[in-house]
Short mmCIF file of C-alpha atoms in Angstrom, two decimals:
data_model
loop_
_atom_site.label_atom_id
_atom_site.label_comp_id
_atom_site.label_asym_id
_atom_site.label_seq_id
_atom_site.Cartn_x
_atom_site.Cartn_y
_atom_site.Cartn_z
CA GLY A 25 113.28 61.84 229.29
CA ALA A 26 115.39 61.55 226.11
CA VAL A 27 117.69 64.52 226.61
CA VAL A 28 120.70 65.22 224.44
CA SER A 29 123.31 67.69 225.64
CA GLN A 30 125.56 69.38 223.09
CA HIS A 31 128.62 71.50 223.87
CA PRO A 32 129.81 74.08 223.22
CA SER A 33 126.78 76.08 222.18
CA ARG A 34 128.92 78.68 220.49
CA VAL A 35 132.54 78.74 219.40
CA ILE A 36 134.73 81.14 217.50
CA CYS A 37 138.02 79.82 216.21
CA LYS A 38 140.85 80.90 213.97
CA SER A 39 141.18 79.55 210.48
CA GLY A 40 143.35 76.44 210.43
CA THR A 41 142.56 75.29 213.95
CA SER A 42 140.42 72.33 214.96
CA VAL A 43 137.22 72.40 216.95
CA LYS A 44 135.63 69.53 218.85
CA ILE A 45 131.89 69.38 219.49
CA GLU A 46 130.47 66.95 222.03
CA CYS A 47 127.07 65.35 222.04
CA ARG A 48 125.90 63.37 225.06
CA SER A 49 122.73 61.43 225.66
CA LEU A 50 121.90 62.07 229.32
CA ASP A 51 119.21 59.56 230.16
CA PHE A 52 119.35 56.91 227.47
CA GLN A 53 121.83 54.89 225.51
CA ALA A 54 122.29 56.30 222.03
CA THR A 55 122.97 53.44 219.67
CA THR A 56 122.99 55.82 216.72
CA MET A 57 124.09 59.43 216.52
CA PHE A 58 123.53 61.77 213.60
CA TRP A 59 125.37 64.97 212.81
CA TYR A 60 123.73 67.74 210.80
CA ARG A 61 124.71 71.23 209.78
CA GLN A 62 122.61 74.17 208.78
CA PHE A 63 123.83 77.16 206.81
CA PRO A 64 121.85 80.42 207.05
CA LYS A 65 118.46 80.20 205.39
CA GLN A 66 119.12 76.60 204.41
CA SER A 67 117.73 73.30 205.62
CA LEU A 68 119.47 71.02 208.05
CA MET A 69 121.66 68.66 206.07
CA LEU A 70 122.73 65.27 207.34
CA MET A 71 126.50 65.01 207.43
CA ALA A 72 127.05 61.56 208.88
CA THR A 73 125.57 58.71 210.84
CA SER A 74 127.52 56.89 213.50
CA ASN A 75 126.76 53.71 215.37
CA GLU A 76 128.48 53.04 218.67
CA GLY A 77 131.73 51.24 218.21
CA SER A 78 131.87 51.45 214.44
CA LYS A 79 133.02 53.92 211.82
CA ALA A 80 130.72 56.70 210.79
CA THR A 81 128.91 56.68 207.46
CA TYR A 82 129.28 60.00 205.69
CA GLU A 83 126.84 61.58 203.26
CA GLN A 84 127.97 62.35 199.77
CA GLY A 85 130.09 65.47 199.62
CA VAL A 86 131.11 65.43 203.28
CA GLU A 87 134.85 64.91 203.76
CA LYS A 88 135.45 62.25 206.38
CA ASP A 89 139.03 63.40 206.97
CA LYS A 90 137.86 66.91 207.69
CA PHE A 91 134.90 66.05 209.89
CA LEU A 92 136.10 63.39 212.30
CA ILE A 93 133.39 61.57 214.18
CA ASN A 94 133.96 59.39 217.20
CA HIS A 95 131.20 57.38 218.85
CA ALA A 96 133.17 55.37 221.35
CA SER A 97 130.44 54.98 223.95
CA LEU A 98 126.67 54.68 224.05
CA THR A 99 126.35 58.14 225.56
CA LEU A 100 128.95 60.22 223.77
CA SER A 101 129.71 61.18 220.21
CA THR A 102 132.13 63.88 219.10
CA LEU A 103 132.54 65.78 215.88
CA THR A 104 135.91 67.40 215.24
CA VAL A 105 136.16 69.98 212.49
CA THR A 106 139.81 69.84 211.48
CA SER A 107 141.70 72.71 209.88
CA ALA A 108 138.60 74.85 209.99
CA HIS A 109 138.00 77.44 207.29
CA PRO A 110 135.53 80.33 207.20
CA GLU A 111 133.27 78.30 204.87
CA ASP A 112 132.89 75.76 207.70
CA SER A 113 131.08 78.40 209.75
CA SER A 114 127.66 76.92 210.34
CA PHE A 115 125.19 75.61 212.90
CA TYR A 116 126.13 72.04 213.78
CA ILE A 117 123.60 69.89 215.53
CA CYS A 118 123.58 66.30 216.70
CA SER A 119 120.70 63.93 217.05
CA ALA A 120 120.54 60.64 218.88
CA ARG A 121 118.46 57.50 218.69
CA GLY A 122 118.52 54.67 221.13
CA ILE A 123 116.73 52.57 223.62
CA ARG A 124 113.82 54.09 225.51
CA HIS A 125 112.35 56.65 223.16
CA SER A 126 108.80 57.83 222.92
CA ASN A 127 108.81 59.95 219.80
CA TYR A 128 110.25 57.59 217.27
CA GLY A 129 113.62 58.35 218.65
CA TYR A 130 115.13 61.45 217.08
CA THR A 131 116.26 63.68 219.94
CA PHE A 132 118.29 66.72 219.02
CA GLY A 133 121.00 68.55 220.89
CA SER A 134 120.76 72.31 221.20
CA GLY A 135 123.32 72.89 218.46
CA THR A 136 126.72 74.53 218.16
CA ARG A 137 127.19 77.73 216.27
CA LEU A 138 130.68 77.70 214.80
CA THR A 139 132.29 80.84 213.46
CA VAL A 140 135.70 80.53 211.82
CA VAL A 141 137.57 83.81 211.47
CA ARG B 9 113.84 68.08 192.28
CA LYS B 10 114.57 68.83 195.93
CA GLU B 11 114.19 65.94 198.32
CA VAL B 12 111.69 67.80 200.48
CA GLU B 13 110.00 70.90 199.12
CA GLN B 14 108.11 73.47 201.09
CA ASP B 15 106.83 76.97 200.43
CA PRO B 16 109.24 79.13 202.46
CA GLY B 17 106.63 81.80 203.13
CA PRO B 18 106.49 83.89 205.21
CA PHE B 19 102.86 83.29 206.03
CA ASN B 20 101.47 86.28 207.91
CA VAL B 21 98.34 85.14 209.68
CA PRO B 22 96.12 86.91 212.23
CA GLU B 23 95.80 85.37 215.63
CA GLY B 24 92.95 82.88 215.80
CA ALA B 25 93.03 82.03 212.12
CA THR B 26 93.57 78.61 210.59
CA VAL B 27 96.67 78.06 208.49
CA ALA B 28 97.78 75.13 206.37
CA PHE B 29 101.22 74.12 205.16
CA ASN B 30 102.10 71.53 202.57
CA CYS B 31 105.19 69.76 201.48
CA THR B 32 106.18 67.18 198.91
CA TYR B 33 108.96 64.64 199.11
CA SER B 34 110.76 62.81 196.36
CA ASN B 35 112.09 59.68 198.06
CA SER B 36 109.50 56.93 197.73
CA ALA B 37 111.56 54.78 200.13
CA SER B 38 110.82 57.13 203.03
CA GLN B 39 108.75 55.46 205.71
CA SER B 40 108.66 57.99 208.54
CA PHE B 41 107.29 61.50 208.33
CA PHE B 42 107.33 64.37 210.77
CA TRP B 43 106.64 68.01 211.30
CA TYR B 44 109.26 69.81 213.37
CA ARG B 45 109.20 73.35 214.62
CA GLN B 46 112.33 75.47 214.68
CA ASP B 47 112.58 78.81 216.44
CA CYS B 48 115.18 81.31 215.33
CA ARG B 49 118.73 80.01 215.86
CA LYS B 50 117.53 77.03 217.91
CA GLU B 51 117.43 73.31 217.41
CA PRO B 52 114.35 71.74 215.77
CA LYS B 53 111.75 70.30 218.09
CA LEU B 54 109.35 67.54 217.14
CA LEU B 55 105.82 68.82 216.66
CA MET B 56 104.25 65.57 215.55
CA SER B 57 104.76 62.43 213.56
CA VAL B 58 102.58 62.00 210.48
CA TYR B 59 100.66 58.85 209.66
CA SER B 60 98.76 57.76 206.57
CA SER B 61 95.53 57.69 208.53
CA GLY B 62 96.01 61.29 209.53
CA ASN B 63 96.54 62.36 213.09
CA GLU B 64 95.58 65.19 215.35
CA ASP B 65 97.24 66.69 218.39
CA GLY B 66 95.21 69.48 219.89
CA ARG B 67 95.08 72.33 217.39
CA PHE B 68 97.41 70.55 214.99
CA THR B 69 96.36 68.06 212.33
CA ALA B 70 98.75 66.27 210.00
CA GLN B 71 97.97 64.30 206.87
CA LEU B 72 100.07 62.08 204.64
CA ASN B 73 99.31 61.02 201.08
CA ARG B 74 101.84 58.39 200.11
CA ALA B 75 100.60 58.07 196.55
CA SER B 76 101.17 61.78 195.92
CA GLN B 77 104.16 61.96 198.32
CA TYR B 78 102.50 64.91 199.97
CA ILE B 79 102.34 65.92 203.62
CA SER B 80 100.22 68.62 205.20
CA LEU B 81 99.91 70.40 208.51
CA LEU B 82 96.87 72.34 209.67
CA ILE B 83 96.98 74.71 212.62
CA ARG B 84 93.64 75.85 214.02
CA ASP B 85 93.01 78.82 216.30
CA SER B 86 96.58 80.02 215.83
CA LYS B 87 98.38 81.59 218.78
CA LEU B 88 101.16 84.17 218.84
CA SER B 89 103.43 81.44 220.21
CA ASP B 90 102.91 79.42 217.01
CA SER B 91 105.20 81.88 215.19
CA ALA B 92 108.15 79.78 214.07
CA THR B 93 109.55 77.92 211.10
CA TYR B 94 107.84 74.61 210.41
CA LEU B 95 110.01 71.90 208.96
CA CYS B 96 108.70 69.02 206.92
CA VAL B 97 110.92 66.02 207.62
CA VAL B 98 111.14 62.52 206.20
CA ASN B 99 113.51 59.69 206.94
CA LYS B 100 115.93 58.60 204.27
CA GLY B 101 114.50 55.13 204.08
CA GLY B 102 116.14 52.14 202.51
CA GLY B 103 117.71 51.13 205.81
CA ALA B 104 119.30 54.53 206.41
CA ASP B 105 118.08 56.16 209.57
CA GLY B 106 118.95 59.79 209.04
CA LEU B 107 116.42 62.51 208.34
CA THR B 108 115.94 64.78 205.35
CA PHE B 109 114.67 68.23 206.20
CA GLY B 110 112.80 70.72 204.11
CA LYS B 111 113.96 74.34 204.28
CA GLY B 112 110.92 75.18 206.33
CA THR B 113 107.88 77.42 206.13
CA HIS B 114 108.10 80.61 208.13
CA LEU B 115 104.91 81.45 210.01
CA ILE B 116 104.22 84.79 211.65
CA ILE B 117 101.11 85.11 213.77
CA GLN B 118 100.02 88.70 214.09
CA PRO B 119 98.04 90.07 217.03
#
């Protein structure tokens, strides 16, 4: 149980375009979703926390107008990278917490590797 | 001071040996502690939670010292499949649920 599906796994986009990443909890209701990113040889860094039905809380230094997060349902959260630039190229990964967890509740998606050219 | 500090390694260890990793964390409000394992270019996977009383899961033993804000992981009888990056992780505490990750310790088990 506690599976989180993240799509796409890999995306290449042109500079200036927007990219949407989806994160779905398949067998539980995710009351809270977290979005992280990881640059090469760096640690995962929390970008934002979203609770279903409310606005996301962004970490310091993360632009909320650039990284749009929607958590409209208990099973789906999306992260949209708007007007992507090469420096946004990174590994983006979601994590979900909710009802019915056995490992203290942090289940990760498989990540999305974004390359902006 | 970094929020979670780990020795990046790499640790090159012969198969069957025992290896220990340590990490320190700076946020005294953290209440939850974990070791995650991350394979190259993959998502992190939970290895084990860490409790003050210490806990063991097969070949893996984790310890937490809250006073020193220090977490350890011991791997006994290491296997080739243990080769990975081990991430020390703490929650942000203070009502915030997100996690703070260390940069990880790279372990290479050699045959």
